[in-house]
Amino acid sequence: MTGESTMAAALNAALHDALAEDDDVVLLGEDIGTLGGVFRVTDGLLQEFGPARVIDSPLAEAGIVGTAVGMAYRGLRPVCEIQFDGFVHPALDQIIAQLSRLHYRTGGVVRMPLTIRVPCGGGIGAVEHHSESPEAYFAHTPGLRVVTAADPQDACSTLRAAIACDDPVLFLEPKRRYWTKAEVDTGARADLVSARVLRPGRDATLVAYGSMVTTALEAATAAEDDGIDLEVIDLRSLSPIDRETVAASVRRTGRLVVTHEAQASVSVSAEVITAVVEDCFEQLEAPPERVTGYDTPYPPSALEDAFLPGLDRILDAVDRTLGRRSSREVA
Amino acid sequence: MSTTMSAPDHHLVEGLDQPLQVLAEDGTRHADAVLDPHLGDVDEALLTDLFVDMSVLRALDDEAVALQRKGELGLWPPLRGQEAAQIGLGRTLPATDFLFTSYRENGLAWCRGVTPQEMLAVWRGTALSGWDPYQRHMATPQVIIAAQTLHAVGYAMATRAQGGSEIAVACFGDGALSQGDLHEAMVFAASFGAPVLFFCQNNQYAISEPVTVQSPVPIALRPTGFGIPVLRVDGNDVLAVRAASRLAAQRIRSGEGPVFLEAVTYRLGPHTTSDDPTRYRDEEELARWRRRCPVLRLQRHLEQLGAPVDSLREEVTIRADAATAGLRAAIDQLAPPAPDSLFEHVYTTEDTALSRQREQWRAFEASLAPEKPEQSPGSPS
């Protein structure tokens, strides 16, 4: 099927097709049935596939992931929905200490083809615990794949790849892009590893993922006005990281800016920059830069514009890496 | 303000005032209206088998403790005192029912045909799990308290969705009653009517914390709040555990939803070979529970039936010697795995970042190897 679709509708189509094609796929989460999910990503699926396949669960995150682990043990391919990013933390033990290491622990005997969908990130004016960016906690966990998507097409094709994968996958959905519209081919497939070069450029490499890809592309368009040609990479997979694609780009441009919503310290940007320093330090013309959320708890929503990286902060960092006048030189 | 509060719901619990029992401490068989209908097949041959099983299991457990003391195992969690609970369940359920256990259920593993090598691998540190869960119908031992109870419920839900007739069993101790995962497991099991048996071996202690620290009310009352019926039995009475396991499994298999079975027992030894129970238990308590020994109790019952106990004890000695010799022999076969297996099975497919680390490891290892002296032609080799 091809047509214009929001990211939420594209995700819905991916879930629909996965349910239709494989009887072992089951959905599990709070409010995903009758309500169709708080973001309506599961809208209509209960009606079509019934309560044995689309399971409205009790309000218990460890319960959702833990029972899904048991279902995967028995051969199902559960797709869990955690209602908001801040609510994934009650399920940390089940994800980190159980799900992610069962394949390793059993010497490869037990497979955990389990997908955990988590609406992620800020920018929608939500209350506390509804705008977190917990990806680094999970990207630090061996055995778990952590992926995200930036646009409707990638959301659809990456979610299908996640459900098809025999490893556990944490799938982060950038909630402020749920209503972005674009052409979607629901038959297209992505892999769960490769970064995408979305815009070739010669002056600096700008790496982003999830919600920040749109902002990065806008920054690249704005930079053009100043005669700066930015290469934009959508990382897509946060664990493992496609360091080859990033390094190949930096070898061409000599400069690197990484941006994400999550706090800076011990983050995905720290890993990307380390990878580049290890792989192509000698091709770097300037210190790598990163533009991220600050190392504070997520602030009240009235302050989220100050917390979240925007176009101007990215361009400011681009200026620094190019040796141009930046905010840090203002007296 | 005055309110009237109703008493906790007791009607879902059988055995609340006194754990259900059919074998008294002195081995006397007495009637129990709940359990007796499920003991119709018990004859001397079965009692003999159970006695031999429990005795051999005790010897195996003691041998594993000895192996740890000799430095052959890093750790061992003794089950001495809990033989009736584990043999009672393990020899009653069909081998296809799937067990999700904690780390003290080596008696259940033994009932499932787990070999000595498989059983000791975790405790010797040569594997994270010693057996194939699908072959043994038993998941790999769980160290984090209560985490496996959710897996059992999910497995049970999937079994029903796929039309299977087996049940899942979540095995845990009294300490698990304090963990959130067990409560979420009971919520899910009750909400979805999952075919799961919650099997609690209440051995009175979570390491050093007595069960009274876990709960001011009998723990058997907890599941009733979820609407889950409870059977509370004397866990040192192998026949009581057998009958209750049967009754529970029958009810679960017939589609009536989960059952909670509390086996009231006692861990006679330490929590693991690392702790000292004399710091938290007194001699009087220990002596009281020694008198309730599950193995001795069955032996007394057999004596009362006029069974040839002396020759049985000889058979036990022979079988126990063979089993413990098997454990000792297993040690020699438990070599450390190949070092670069460290990198295997993290993902189901090759991961380039991990492959890179494996290559780095190999290069480093190779760099440590002594350089071979160059040999000139004709020099002695």
PDB file of N, CA, C and O in Angstrom, chain B residues 10-53:
ATOM      1  N   HIS B  10     -11.023 -15.014  53.820  1.00  0.00           N
ATOM      2  CA  HIS B  10     -10.409 -16.294  54.177  1.00  0.00           C
ATOM      3  C   HIS B  10     -10.964 -17.465  53.364  1.00  0.00           C
ATOM      4  O   HIS B  10     -10.372 -18.523  53.362  1.00  0.00           O
ATOM      5  N   HIS B  11     -12.117 -17.250  52.722  1.00  0.00           N
ATOM      6  CA  HIS B  11     -12.771 -18.432  52.156  1.00  0.00           C
ATOM      7  C   HIS B  11     -12.029 -19.016  50.962  1.00  0.00           C
ATOM      8  O   HIS B  11     -12.278 -20.147  50.568  1.00  0.00           O
ATOM      9  N   LEU B  12     -11.072 -18.237  50.401  1.00  0.00           N
ATOM     10  CA  LEU B  12     -10.328 -18.767  49.261  1.00  0.00           C
ATOM     11  C   LEU B  12      -9.142 -19.633  49.685  1.00  0.00           C
ATOM     12  O   LEU B  12      -8.472 -20.214  48.856  1.00  0.00           O
ATOM     13  N   VAL B  13      -8.859 -19.682  50.993  1.00  0.00           N
ATOM     14  CA  VAL B  13      -7.681 -20.414  51.455  1.00  0.00           C
ATOM     15  C   VAL B  13      -8.086 -21.717  52.133  1.00  0.00           C
ATOM     16  O   VAL B  13      -8.894 -21.718  53.050  1.00  0.00           O
ATOM     17  N   GLU B  14      -7.481 -22.797  51.671  1.00  0.00           N
ATOM     18  CA  GLU B  14      -7.608 -24.069  52.392  1.00  0.00           C
ATOM     19  C   GLU B  14      -6.333 -24.251  53.205  1.00  0.00           C
ATOM     20  O   GLU B  14      -5.235 -24.154  52.671  1.00  0.00           O
ATOM     21  N   GLY B  15      -6.481 -24.481  54.502  1.00  0.00           N
ATOM     22  CA  GLY B  15      -5.310 -24.758  55.339  1.00  0.00           C
ATOM     23  C   GLY B  15      -4.741 -23.539  56.020  1.00  0.00           C
ATOM     24  O   GLY B  15      -3.564 -23.550  56.398  1.00  0.00           O
ATOM     25  N   LEU B  16      -5.542 -22.494  56.167  1.00  0.00           N
ATOM     26  CA  LEU B  16      -5.011 -21.263  56.749  1.00  0.00           C
ATOM     27  C   LEU B  16      -4.654 -21.455  58.228  1.00  0.00           C
ATOM     28  O   LEU B  16      -3.573 -21.064  58.667  1.00  0.00           O
ATOM     29  N   ASP B  17      -5.560 -22.038  59.006  1.00  0.00           N
ATOM     30  CA  ASP B  17      -5.299 -22.186  60.437  1.00  0.00           C
ATOM     31  C   ASP B  17      -4.195 -23.204  60.697  1.00  0.00           C
ATOM     32  O   ASP B  17      -3.341 -23.014  61.548  1.00  0.00           O
ATOM     33  N   GLN B  18      -4.227 -24.281  59.948  1.00  0.00           N
ATOM     34  CA  GLN B  18      -3.248 -25.348  60.092  1.00  0.00           C
ATOM     35  C   GLN B  18      -2.956 -25.857  58.682  1.00  0.00           C
ATOM     36  O   GLN B  18      -3.891 -26.211  57.960  1.00  0.00           O
ATOM     37  N   PRO B  19      -1.704 -25.882  58.278  1.00  0.00           N
ATOM     38  CA  PRO B  19      -1.422 -26.364  56.917  1.00  0.00           C
ATOM     39  C   PRO B  19      -2.001 -27.764  56.704  1.00  0.00           C
ATOM     40  O   PRO B  19      -1.913 -28.608  57.610  1.00  0.00           O
ATOM     41  N   LEU B  20      -2.575 -27.989  55.527  1.00  0.00           N
ATOM     42  CA  LEU B  20      -3.143 -29.302  55.224  1.00  0.00           C
ATOM     43  C   LEU B  20      -2.048 -30.364  55.302  1.00  0.00           C
ATOM     44  O   LEU B  20      -0.932 -30.154  54.833  1.00  0.00           O
ATOM     45  N   GLN B  21      -2.418 -31.497  55.872  1.00  0.00           N
ATOM     46  CA  GLN B  21      -1.409 -32.521  56.134  1.00  0.00           C
ATOM     47  C   GLN B  21      -2.091 -33.882  56.143  1.00  0.00           C
ATOM     48  O   GLN B  21      -3.255 -33.982  56.549  1.00  0.00           O
ATOM     49  N   VAL B  22      -1.406 -34.911  55.673  1.00  0.00           N
ATOM     50  CA  VAL B  22      -1.917 -36.270  55.839  1.00  0.00           C
ATOM     51  C   VAL B  22      -0.924 -37.158  56.586  1.00  0.00           C
ATOM     52  O   VAL B  22      -1.278 -38.228  57.067  1.00  0.00           O
ATOM     53  N   LEU B  23       0.340 -36.723  56.661  1.00  0.00           N
ATOM     54  CA  LEU B  23       1.343 -37.475  57.414  1.00  0.00           C
ATOM     55  C   LEU B  23       1.774 -36.632  58.604  1.00  0.00           C
ATOM     56  O   LEU B  23       2.385 -35.569  58.436  1.00  0.00           O
ATOM     57  N   ALA B  24       1.482 -37.125  59.808  1.00  0.00           N
ATOM     58  CA  ALA B  24       1.903 -36.400  61.006  1.00  0.00           C
ATOM     59  C   ALA B  24       3.414 -36.547  61.201  1.00  0.00           C
ATOM     60  O   ALA B  24       4.059 -37.359  60.542  1.00  0.00           O
ATOM     61  N   GLU B  25       3.956 -35.762  62.103  1.00  0.00           N
ATOM     62  CA  GLU B  25       5.404 -35.785  62.327  1.00  0.00           C
ATOM     63  C   GLU B  25       5.925 -37.164  62.687  1.00  0.00           C
ATOM     64  O   GLU B  25       7.049 -37.526  62.351  1.00  0.00           O
ATOM     65  N   ASP B  26       5.075 -37.953  63.380  1.00  0.00           N
ATOM     66  CA  ASP B  26       5.522 -39.291  63.769  1.00  0.00           C
ATOM     67  C   ASP B  26       5.247 -40.330  62.683  1.00  0.00           C
ATOM     68  O   ASP B  26       5.413 -41.522  62.904  1.00  0.00           O
ATOM     69  N   GLY B  27       4.830 -39.852  61.507  1.00  0.00           N
ATOM     70  CA  GLY B  27       4.617 -40.768  60.391  1.00  0.00           C
ATOM     71  C   GLY B  27       3.224 -41.361  60.308  1.00  0.00           C
ATOM     72  O   GLY B  27       2.927 -42.127  59.384  1.00  0.00           O
ATOM     73  N   THR B  28       2.377 -40.966  61.234  1.00  0.00           N
ATOM     74  CA  THR B  28       1.011 -41.495  61.226  1.00  0.00           C
ATOM     75  C   THR B  28       0.217 -40.894  60.076  1.00  0.00           C
ATOM     76  O   THR B  28       0.251 -39.689  59.846  1.00  0.00           O
ATOM     77  N   ARG B  29      -0.479 -41.731  59.347  1.00  0.00           N
ATOM     78  CA  ARG B  29      -1.320 -41.269  58.247  1.00  0.00           C
ATOM     79  C   ARG B  29      -2.690 -40.915  58.793  1.00  0.00           C
ATOM     80  O   ARG B  29      -3.293 -41.713  59.527  1.00  0.00           O
ATOM     81  N   HIS B  30      -3.162 -39.727  58.490  1.00  0.00           N
ATOM     82  CA  HIS B  30      -4.528 -39.389  58.901  1.00  0.00           C
ATOM     83  C   HIS B  30      -5.275 -38.791  57.725  1.00  0.00           C
ATOM     84  O   HIS B  30      -4.673 -38.414  56.703  1.00  0.00           O
ATOM     85  N   ALA B  31      -6.586 -38.691  57.890  1.00  0.00           N
ATOM     86  CA  ALA B  31      -7.421 -38.287  56.763  1.00  0.00           C
ATOM     87  C   ALA B  31      -7.432 -36.772  56.600  1.00  0.00           C
ATOM     88  O   ALA B  31      -7.263 -36.025  57.565  1.00  0.00           O
ATOM     89  N   ASP B  32      -7.587 -36.315  55.346  1.00  0.00           N
ATOM     90  CA  ASP B  32      -7.840 -34.902  55.087  1.00  0.00           C
ATOM     91  C   ASP B  32      -8.825 -34.824  53.934  1.00  0.00           C
ATOM     92  O   ASP B  32      -8.574 -35.362  52.849  1.00  0.00           O
ATOM     93  N   ALA B  33      -9.921 -34.142  54.178  1.00  0.00           N
ATOM     94  CA  ALA B  33     -11.010 -34.139  53.205  1.00  0.00           C
ATOM     95  C   ALA B  33     -10.603 -33.504  51.880  1.00  0.00           C
ATOM     96  O   ALA B  33     -11.066 -33.910  50.807  1.00  0.00           O
ATOM     97  N   VAL B  34      -9.714 -32.516  51.930  1.00  0.00           N
ATOM     98  CA  VAL B  34      -9.308 -31.829  50.686  1.00  0.00           C
ATOM     99  C   VAL B  34      -8.300 -32.676  49.903  1.00  0.00           C
ATOM    100  O   VAL B  34      -8.387 -32.811  48.681  1.00  0.00           O
ATOM    101  N   LEU B  35      -7.351 -33.258  50.633  1.00  0.00           N
ATOM    102  CA  LEU B  35      -6.232 -33.925  49.952  1.00  0.00           C
ATOM    103  C   LEU B  35      -6.532 -35.375  49.570  1.00  0.00           C
ATOM    104  O   LEU B  35      -6.061 -35.862  48.529  1.00  0.00           O
ATOM    105  N   ASP B  36      -7.268 -36.067  50.402  1.00  0.00           N
ATOM    106  CA  ASP B  36      -7.438 -37.520  50.195  1.00  0.00           C
ATOM    107  C   ASP B  36      -7.950 -37.923  48.807  1.00  0.00           C
ATOM    108  O   ASP B  36      -7.461 -38.911  48.247  1.00  0.00           O
ATOM    109  N   PRO B  37      -8.896 -37.172  48.228  1.00  0.00           N
ATOM    110  CA  PRO B  37      -9.361 -37.586  46.898  1.00  0.00           C
ATOM    111  C   PRO B  37      -8.249 -37.619  45.843  1.00  0.00           C
ATOM    112  O   PRO B  37      -8.416 -38.195  44.775  1.00  0.00           O
ATOM    113  N   HIS B  38      -7.104 -36.997  46.145  1.00  0.00           N
ATOM    114  CA  HIS B  38      -6.014 -36.941  45.163  1.00  0.00           C
ATOM    115  C   HIS B  38      -4.858 -37.854  45.525  1.00  0.00           C
ATOM    116  O   HIS B  38      -3.754 -37.725  44.999  1.00  0.00           O
ATOM    117  N   LEU B  39      -5.125 -38.777  46.443  1.00  0.00           N
ATOM    118  CA  LEU B  39      -4.072 -39.701  46.862  1.00  0.00           C
ATOM    119  C   LEU B  39      -4.480 -41.152  46.634  1.00  0.00           C
ATOM    120  O   LEU B  39      -3.916 -42.067  47.233  1.00  0.00           O
ATOM    121  N   GLY B  40      -5.475 -41.328  45.750  1.00  0.00           N
ATOM    122  CA  GLY B  40      -6.016 -42.668  45.524  1.00  0.00           C
ATOM    123  C   GLY B  40      -4.992 -43.661  45.006  1.00  0.00           C
ATOM    124  O   GLY B  40      -5.111 -44.863  45.237  1.00  0.00           O
ATOM    125  N   ASP B  41      -3.944 -43.185  44.317  1.00  0.00           N
ATOM    126  CA  ASP B  41      -2.977 -44.105  43.698  1.00  0.00           C
ATOM    127  C   ASP B  41      -1.777 -44.378  44.598  1.00  0.00           C
ATOM    128  O   ASP B  41      -0.836 -45.033  44.179  1.00  0.00           O
ATOM    129  N   VAL B  42      -1.805 -43.853  45.811  1.00  0.00           N
ATOM    130  CA  VAL B  42      -0.632 -44.021  46.667  1.00  0.00           C
ATOM    131  C   VAL B  42      -0.608 -45.432  47.244  1.00  0.00           C
ATOM    132  O   VAL B  42      -1.531 -45.857  47.938  1.00  0.00           O
ATOM    133  N   ASP B  43       0.447 -46.165  46.909  1.00  0.00           N
ATOM    134  CA  ASP B  43       0.632 -47.491  47.494  1.00  0.00           C
ATOM    135  C   ASP B  43       2.079 -47.577  47.997  1.00  0.00           C
ATOM    136  O   ASP B  43       2.834 -46.606  47.913  1.00  0.00           O
ATOM    137  N   GLU B  44       2.425 -48.737  48.512  1.00  0.00           N
ATOM    138  CA  GLU B  44       3.753 -48.852  49.127  1.00  0.00           C
ATOM    139  C   GLU B  44       4.869 -48.620  48.109  1.00  0.00           C
ATOM    140  O   GLU B  44       5.913 -48.037  48.429  1.00  0.00           O
ATOM    141  N   ALA B  45       4.630 -49.059  46.886  1.00  0.00           N
ATOM    142  CA  ALA B  45       5.663 -48.884  45.857  1.00  0.00           C
ATOM    143  C   ALA B  45       5.924 -47.402  45.616  1.00  0.00           C
ATOM    144  O   ALA B  45       7.082 -46.958  45.501  1.00  0.00           O
ATOM    145  N   LEU B  46       4.864 -46.620  45.530  1.00  0.00           N
ATOM    146  CA  LEU B  46       5.036 -45.181  45.305  1.00  0.00           C
ATOM    147  C   LEU B  46       5.720 -44.526  46.506  1.00  0.00           C
ATOM    148  O   LEU B  46       6.643 -43.709  46.355  1.00  0.00           O
ATOM    149  N   LEU B  47       5.282 -44.919  47.704  1.00  0.00           N
ATOM    150  CA  LEU B  47       5.900 -44.349  48.911  1.00  0.00           C
ATOM    151  C   LEU B  47       7.391 -44.670  48.954  1.00  0.00           C
ATOM    152  O   LEU B  47       8.211 -43.826  49.314  1.00  0.00           O
ATOM    153  N   THR B  48       7.710 -45.875  48.545  1.00  0.00           N
ATOM    154  CA  THR B  48       9.111 -46.289  48.499  1.00  0.00           C
ATOM    155  C   THR B  48       9.908 -45.429  47.521  1.00  0.00           C
ATOM    156  O   THR B  48      10.999 -44.942  47.828  1.00  0.00           O
ATOM    157  N   ASP B  49       9.316 -45.217  46.346  1.00  0.00           N
ATOM    158  CA  ASP B  49       9.986 -44.382  45.339  1.00  0.00           C
ATOM    159  C   ASP B  49      10.226 -42.971  45.875  1.00  0.00           C
ATOM    160  O   ASP B  49      11.307 -42.391  45.689  1.00  0.00           O
ATOM    161  N   LEU B  50       9.200 -42.415  46.500  1.00  0.00           N
ATOM    162  CA  LEU B  50       9.330 -41.052  47.016  1.00  0.00           C
ATOM    163  C   LEU B  50      10.404 -40.984  48.098  1.00  0.00           C
ATOM    164  O   LEU B  50      11.187 -40.033  48.168  1.00  0.00           O
ATOM    165  N   PHE B  51      10.458 -42.032  48.933  1.00  0.00           N
ATOM    166  CA  PHE B  51      11.464 -42.070  49.998  1.00  0.00           C
ATOM    167  C   PHE B  51      12.876 -42.124  49.409  1.00  0.00           C
ATOM    168  O   PHE B  51      13.783 -41.396  49.841  1.00  0.00           O
ATOM    169  N   VAL B  52      13.029 -42.976  48.420  1.00  0.00           N
ATOM    170  CA  VAL B  52      14.357 -43.091  47.793  1.00  0.00           C
ATOM    171  C   VAL B  52      14.727 -41.759  47.134  1.00  0.00           C
ATOM    172  O   VAL B  52      15.838 -41.242  47.290  1.00  0.00           O
ATOM    173  N   ASP B  53      13.779 -41.168  46.401  1.00  0.00           N
ATOM    174  CA  ASP B  53      14.033 -39.882  45.742  1.00  0.00           C
ATOM    175  C   ASP B  53      14.496 -38.825  46.736  1.00  0.00           C
ATOM    176  O   ASP B  53      15.485 -38.128  46.526  1.00  0.00           O
TER     177      ASP B  53
END
